[in-house]
CSV table of C-alpha atoms in Angstrom, one decimal:
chain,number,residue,atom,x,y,z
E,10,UNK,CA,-17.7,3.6,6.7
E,11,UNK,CA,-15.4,6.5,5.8
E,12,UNK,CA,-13.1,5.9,2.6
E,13,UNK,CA,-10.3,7.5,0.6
E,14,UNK,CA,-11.3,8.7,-2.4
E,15,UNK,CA,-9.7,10.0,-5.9
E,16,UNK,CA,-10.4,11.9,-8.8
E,17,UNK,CA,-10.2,11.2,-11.4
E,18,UNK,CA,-10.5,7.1,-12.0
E,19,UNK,CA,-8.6,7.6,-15.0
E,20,UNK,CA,-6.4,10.5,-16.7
E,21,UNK,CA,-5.3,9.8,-20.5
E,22,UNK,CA,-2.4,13.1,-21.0
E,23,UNK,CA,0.0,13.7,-23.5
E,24,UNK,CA,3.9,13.0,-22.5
E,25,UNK,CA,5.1,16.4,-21.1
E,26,UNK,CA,2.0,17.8,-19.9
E,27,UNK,CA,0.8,18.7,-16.2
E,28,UNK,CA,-1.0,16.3,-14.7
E,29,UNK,CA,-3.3,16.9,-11.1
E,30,UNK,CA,-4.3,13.9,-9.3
E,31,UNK,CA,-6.5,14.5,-6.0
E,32,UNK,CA,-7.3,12.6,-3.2
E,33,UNK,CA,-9.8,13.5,-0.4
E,34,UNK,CA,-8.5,11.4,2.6
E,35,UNK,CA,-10.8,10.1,5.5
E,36,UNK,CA,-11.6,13.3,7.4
E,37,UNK,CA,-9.7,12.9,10.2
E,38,UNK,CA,-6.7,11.3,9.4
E,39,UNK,CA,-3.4,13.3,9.7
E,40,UNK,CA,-0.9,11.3,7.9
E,41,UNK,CA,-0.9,11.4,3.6
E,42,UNK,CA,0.4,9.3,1.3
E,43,UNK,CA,1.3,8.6,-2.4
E,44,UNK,CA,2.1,5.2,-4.0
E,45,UNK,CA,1.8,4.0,-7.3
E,46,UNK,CA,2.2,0.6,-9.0
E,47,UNK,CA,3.2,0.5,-12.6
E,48,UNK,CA,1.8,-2.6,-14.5
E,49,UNK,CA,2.8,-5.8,-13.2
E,50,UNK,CA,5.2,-4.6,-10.3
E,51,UNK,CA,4.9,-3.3,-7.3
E,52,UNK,CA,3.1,-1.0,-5.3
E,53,UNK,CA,6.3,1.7,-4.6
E,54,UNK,CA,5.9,4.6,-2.0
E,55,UNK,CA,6.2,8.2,-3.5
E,56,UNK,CA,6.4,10.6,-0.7
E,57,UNK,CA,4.1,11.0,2.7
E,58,UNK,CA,3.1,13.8,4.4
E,59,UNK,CA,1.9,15.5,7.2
E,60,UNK,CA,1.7,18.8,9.2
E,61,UNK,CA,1.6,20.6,5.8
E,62,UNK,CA,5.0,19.5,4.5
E,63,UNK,CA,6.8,16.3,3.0
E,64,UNK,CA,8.0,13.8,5.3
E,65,UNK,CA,9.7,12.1,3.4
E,66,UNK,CA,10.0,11.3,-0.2
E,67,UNK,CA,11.3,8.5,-2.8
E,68,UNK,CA,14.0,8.1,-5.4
E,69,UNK,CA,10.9,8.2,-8.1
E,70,UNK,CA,9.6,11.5,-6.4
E,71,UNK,CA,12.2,14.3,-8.5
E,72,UNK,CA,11.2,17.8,-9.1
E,73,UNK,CA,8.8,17.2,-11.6
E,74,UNK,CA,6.8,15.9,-8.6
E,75,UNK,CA,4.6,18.0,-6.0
E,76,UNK,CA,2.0,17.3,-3.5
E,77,UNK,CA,-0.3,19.8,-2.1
E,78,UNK,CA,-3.3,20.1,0.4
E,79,UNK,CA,-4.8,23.4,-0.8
E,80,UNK,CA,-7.7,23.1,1.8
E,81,UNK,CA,-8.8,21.4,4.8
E,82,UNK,CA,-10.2,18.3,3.0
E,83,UNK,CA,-8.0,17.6,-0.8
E,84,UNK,CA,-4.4,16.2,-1.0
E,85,UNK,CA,-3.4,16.6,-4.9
E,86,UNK,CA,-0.6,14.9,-6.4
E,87,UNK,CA,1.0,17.0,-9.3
E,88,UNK,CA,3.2,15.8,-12.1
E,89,UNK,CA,4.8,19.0,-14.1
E,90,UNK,CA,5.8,17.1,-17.3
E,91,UNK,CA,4.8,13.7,-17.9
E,92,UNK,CA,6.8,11.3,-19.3
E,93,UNK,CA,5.3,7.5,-20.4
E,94,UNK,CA,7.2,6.2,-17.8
E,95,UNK,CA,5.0,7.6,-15.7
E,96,UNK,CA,2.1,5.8,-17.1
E,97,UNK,CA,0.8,3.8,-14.1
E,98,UNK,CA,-1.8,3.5,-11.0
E,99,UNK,CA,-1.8,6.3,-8.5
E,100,UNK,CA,-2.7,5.2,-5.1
E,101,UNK,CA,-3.4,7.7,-2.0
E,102,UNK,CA,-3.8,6.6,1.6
E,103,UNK,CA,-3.8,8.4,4.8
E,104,UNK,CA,-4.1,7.4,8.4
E,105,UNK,CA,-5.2,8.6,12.0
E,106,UNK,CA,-1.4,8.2,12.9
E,107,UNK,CA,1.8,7.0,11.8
E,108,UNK,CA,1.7,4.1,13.5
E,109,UNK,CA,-1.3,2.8,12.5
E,110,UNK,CA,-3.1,0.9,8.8
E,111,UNK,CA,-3.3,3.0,6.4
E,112,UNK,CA,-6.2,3.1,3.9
E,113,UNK,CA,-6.3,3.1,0.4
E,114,UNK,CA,-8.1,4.9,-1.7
E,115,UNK,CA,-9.3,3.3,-5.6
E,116,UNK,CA,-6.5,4.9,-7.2
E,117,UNK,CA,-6.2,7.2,-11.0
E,118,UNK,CA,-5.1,5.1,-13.5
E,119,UNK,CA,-2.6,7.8,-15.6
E,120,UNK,CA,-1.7,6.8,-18.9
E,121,UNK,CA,0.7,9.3,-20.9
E,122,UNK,CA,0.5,9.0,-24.6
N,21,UNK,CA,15.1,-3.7,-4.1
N,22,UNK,CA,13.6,-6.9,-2.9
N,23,UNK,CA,13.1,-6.6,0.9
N,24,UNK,CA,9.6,-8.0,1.3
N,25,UNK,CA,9.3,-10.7,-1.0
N,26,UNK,CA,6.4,-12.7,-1.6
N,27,UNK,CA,7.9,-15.9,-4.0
N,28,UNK,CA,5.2,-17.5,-4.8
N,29,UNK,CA,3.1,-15.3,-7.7
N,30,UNK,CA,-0.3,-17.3,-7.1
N,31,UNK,CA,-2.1,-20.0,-5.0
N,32,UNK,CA,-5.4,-21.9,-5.8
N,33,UNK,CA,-7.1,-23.5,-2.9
N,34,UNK,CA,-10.8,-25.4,-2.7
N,35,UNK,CA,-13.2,-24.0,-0.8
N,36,UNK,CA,-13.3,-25.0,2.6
N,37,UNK,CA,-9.8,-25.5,3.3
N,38,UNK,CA,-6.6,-23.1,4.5
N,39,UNK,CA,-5.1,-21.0,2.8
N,40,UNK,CA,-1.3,-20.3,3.4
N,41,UNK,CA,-0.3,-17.6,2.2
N,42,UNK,CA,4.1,-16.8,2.8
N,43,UNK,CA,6.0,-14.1,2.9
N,44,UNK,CA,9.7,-13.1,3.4
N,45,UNK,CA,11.7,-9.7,4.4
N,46,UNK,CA,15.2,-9.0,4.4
N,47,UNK,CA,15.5,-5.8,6.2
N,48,UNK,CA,15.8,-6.3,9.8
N,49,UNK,CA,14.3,-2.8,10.8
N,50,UNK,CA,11.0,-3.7,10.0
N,51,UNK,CA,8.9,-3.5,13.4
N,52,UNK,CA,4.8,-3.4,11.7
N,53,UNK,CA,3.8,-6.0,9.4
N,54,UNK,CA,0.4,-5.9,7.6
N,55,UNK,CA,-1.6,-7.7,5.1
N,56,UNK,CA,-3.8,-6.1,2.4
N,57,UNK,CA,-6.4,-7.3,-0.3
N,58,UNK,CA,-6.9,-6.3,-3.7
N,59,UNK,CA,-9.7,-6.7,-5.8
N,60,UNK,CA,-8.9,-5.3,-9.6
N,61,UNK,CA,-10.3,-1.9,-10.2
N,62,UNK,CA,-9.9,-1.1,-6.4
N,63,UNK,CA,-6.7,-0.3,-4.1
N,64,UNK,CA,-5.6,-1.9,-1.1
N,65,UNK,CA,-7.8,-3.1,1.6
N,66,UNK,CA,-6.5,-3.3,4.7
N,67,UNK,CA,-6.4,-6.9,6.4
N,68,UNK,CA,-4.5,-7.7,9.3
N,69,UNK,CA,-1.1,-6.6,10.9
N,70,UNK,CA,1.3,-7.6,13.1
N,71,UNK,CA,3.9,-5.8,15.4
N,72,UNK,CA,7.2,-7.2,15.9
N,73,UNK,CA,6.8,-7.7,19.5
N,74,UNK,CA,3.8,-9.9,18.7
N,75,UNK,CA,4.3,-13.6,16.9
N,76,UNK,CA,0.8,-14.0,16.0
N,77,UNK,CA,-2.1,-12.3,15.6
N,78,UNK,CA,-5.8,-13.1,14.6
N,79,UNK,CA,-9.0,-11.2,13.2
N,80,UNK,CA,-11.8,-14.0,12.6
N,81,UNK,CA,-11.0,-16.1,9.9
N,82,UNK,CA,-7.4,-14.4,9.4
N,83,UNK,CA,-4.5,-15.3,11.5
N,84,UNK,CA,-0.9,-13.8,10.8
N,85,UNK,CA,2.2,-15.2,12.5
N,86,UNK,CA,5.5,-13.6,12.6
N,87,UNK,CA,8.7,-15.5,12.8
N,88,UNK,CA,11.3,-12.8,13.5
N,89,UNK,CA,14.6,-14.8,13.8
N,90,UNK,CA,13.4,-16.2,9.9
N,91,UNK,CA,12.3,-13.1,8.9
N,92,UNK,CA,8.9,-14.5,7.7
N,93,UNK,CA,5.3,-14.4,8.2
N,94,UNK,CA,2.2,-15.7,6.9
N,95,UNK,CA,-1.3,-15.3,6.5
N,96,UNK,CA,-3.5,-18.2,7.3
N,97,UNK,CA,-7.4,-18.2,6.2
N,98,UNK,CA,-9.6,-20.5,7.4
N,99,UNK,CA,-12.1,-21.7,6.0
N,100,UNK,CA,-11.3,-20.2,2.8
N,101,UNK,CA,-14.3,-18.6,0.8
N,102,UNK,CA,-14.4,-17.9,-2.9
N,103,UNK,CA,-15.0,-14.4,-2.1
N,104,UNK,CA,-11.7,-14.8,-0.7
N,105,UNK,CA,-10.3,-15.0,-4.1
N,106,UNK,CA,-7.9,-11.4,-4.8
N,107,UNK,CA,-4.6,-10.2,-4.8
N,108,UNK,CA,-2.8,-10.6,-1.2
N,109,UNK,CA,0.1,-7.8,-0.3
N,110,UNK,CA,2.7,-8.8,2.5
N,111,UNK,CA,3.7,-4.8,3.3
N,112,UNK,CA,6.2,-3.6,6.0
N,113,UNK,CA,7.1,-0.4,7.7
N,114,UNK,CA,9.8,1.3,10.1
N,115,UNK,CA,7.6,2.8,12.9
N,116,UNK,CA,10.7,3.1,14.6
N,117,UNK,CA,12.7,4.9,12.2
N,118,UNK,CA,12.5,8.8,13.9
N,119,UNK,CA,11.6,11.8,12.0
N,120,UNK,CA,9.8,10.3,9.2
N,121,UNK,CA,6.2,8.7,8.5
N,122,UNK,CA,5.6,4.9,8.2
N,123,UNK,CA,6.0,4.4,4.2
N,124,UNK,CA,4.9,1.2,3.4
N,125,UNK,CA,7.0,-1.1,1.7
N,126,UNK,CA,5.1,-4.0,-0.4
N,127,UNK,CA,6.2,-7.2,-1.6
N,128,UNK,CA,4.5,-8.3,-5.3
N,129,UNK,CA,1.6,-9.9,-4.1
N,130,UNK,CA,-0.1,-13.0,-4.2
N,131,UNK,CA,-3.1,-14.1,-6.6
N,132,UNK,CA,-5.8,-16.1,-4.7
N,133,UNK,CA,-8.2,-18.2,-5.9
N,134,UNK,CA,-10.6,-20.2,-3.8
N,135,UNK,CA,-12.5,-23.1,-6.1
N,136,UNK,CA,-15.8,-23.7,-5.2
């Protein structure tokens, strides 16, 4: 059965460096996502996207924040300068269609230091 | 910003028996409702949903019934399993909304754990 999956399972950075999370979603799915879920809350949306742009994005998602699909198959989730705030678990999902489930991948557990 | 809410943080149920598990929303735009597990170490599996023109919907041993003038739904197993035991997410969308993808929005989750 197809799955999302992400690289790496866990990233360990120092506060103000770059960060690059990727995701490869399920191959044809044309709807991306980011969530994450700092410890002990919720799981919060970030930004989706499709077509090759942002559909829409969260409060949490500022400028230090950028997604990318740099090829036909990885959606990469960059963070410019981490802060410890950001220390939490990165989810990706994509689906076939905006109205349908959307499937998770394992997420990147980033911790900034 | 509490619109899905899911108020009770865990539920422990024997083997064998149903498990109830609730959950509430506030914002009346929400038209897809869906259901996802959580084992630790892994992300959200996908479990069940339900549109808003639907009251109840059921997968094998899942059932999920909407109640749209309470704003609630629930997720019913039965028989419960002890493979069963994980995190449960009560998550809502917008499909309506125009112009913009369907972001999920999650309540807190729910900790099951089926005794055997």
């Amino acid at each position: 059965e197809p799955e999302v999956t992400q690289t790496p399972s866990h990233q360990v950075t120092q506060m103000g460096q770059e960060v690059i999370l990727r995701c490869v979603p399920i191959s044809n799915h044309l709807y991306f996502y980011w969530y994450r879920q700092i410890l002990g809350q919720k799981v919060e949306f970030l930004v989706s996207f499709y077509n090759n742009e942002i559909s829409e994005k969260s409060e949490i998602f500022d400028d230090q924040f950028s997604v990318e699909r740099p090829d036909g198959s990885n959606f990469t989730l960059k963070i410019r300068s981490t802060k410890l705030e950001d220390s939490a678990m990165y989810f990706c999902a994509s689906s076939p269609d905006r109205s349908y489930e959307q499937y998770f991948g394992p997420g990147t557990r980033l911790t900034v230091t | 910003d509490q619109q899905v809410k899911q108020n009770s943080p865990s539920l422990s149920v024997q083997e064998g028996r149903i498990s109830i598990l609730n959950c509430d929303y506030t914002n009346s735009m929400f038209d897809y409702f869906l259901w996802y597990k959580k084992y630790p170490a892994e992300g959200p599996t996908f479990l069940i949903s339900i549109s808003s023109i639907k009251d109840k919907n059921e997968d094998g041993r899942f059932t999920v019934f909407l109640n749209k003038s309470a704003k609630h739904l629930s997720l019913h197993i039965v028989p419960s399993q002890p493979g069963d035991s994980a995190v449960y997410f009560c998550a809502a969308s917008d499909l309506m909304r125009r112009g913009a993808n369907s972001k999920l929005t999650f309540g807190k989750g729910i900790t099951l754990s089926v005794r055997p």
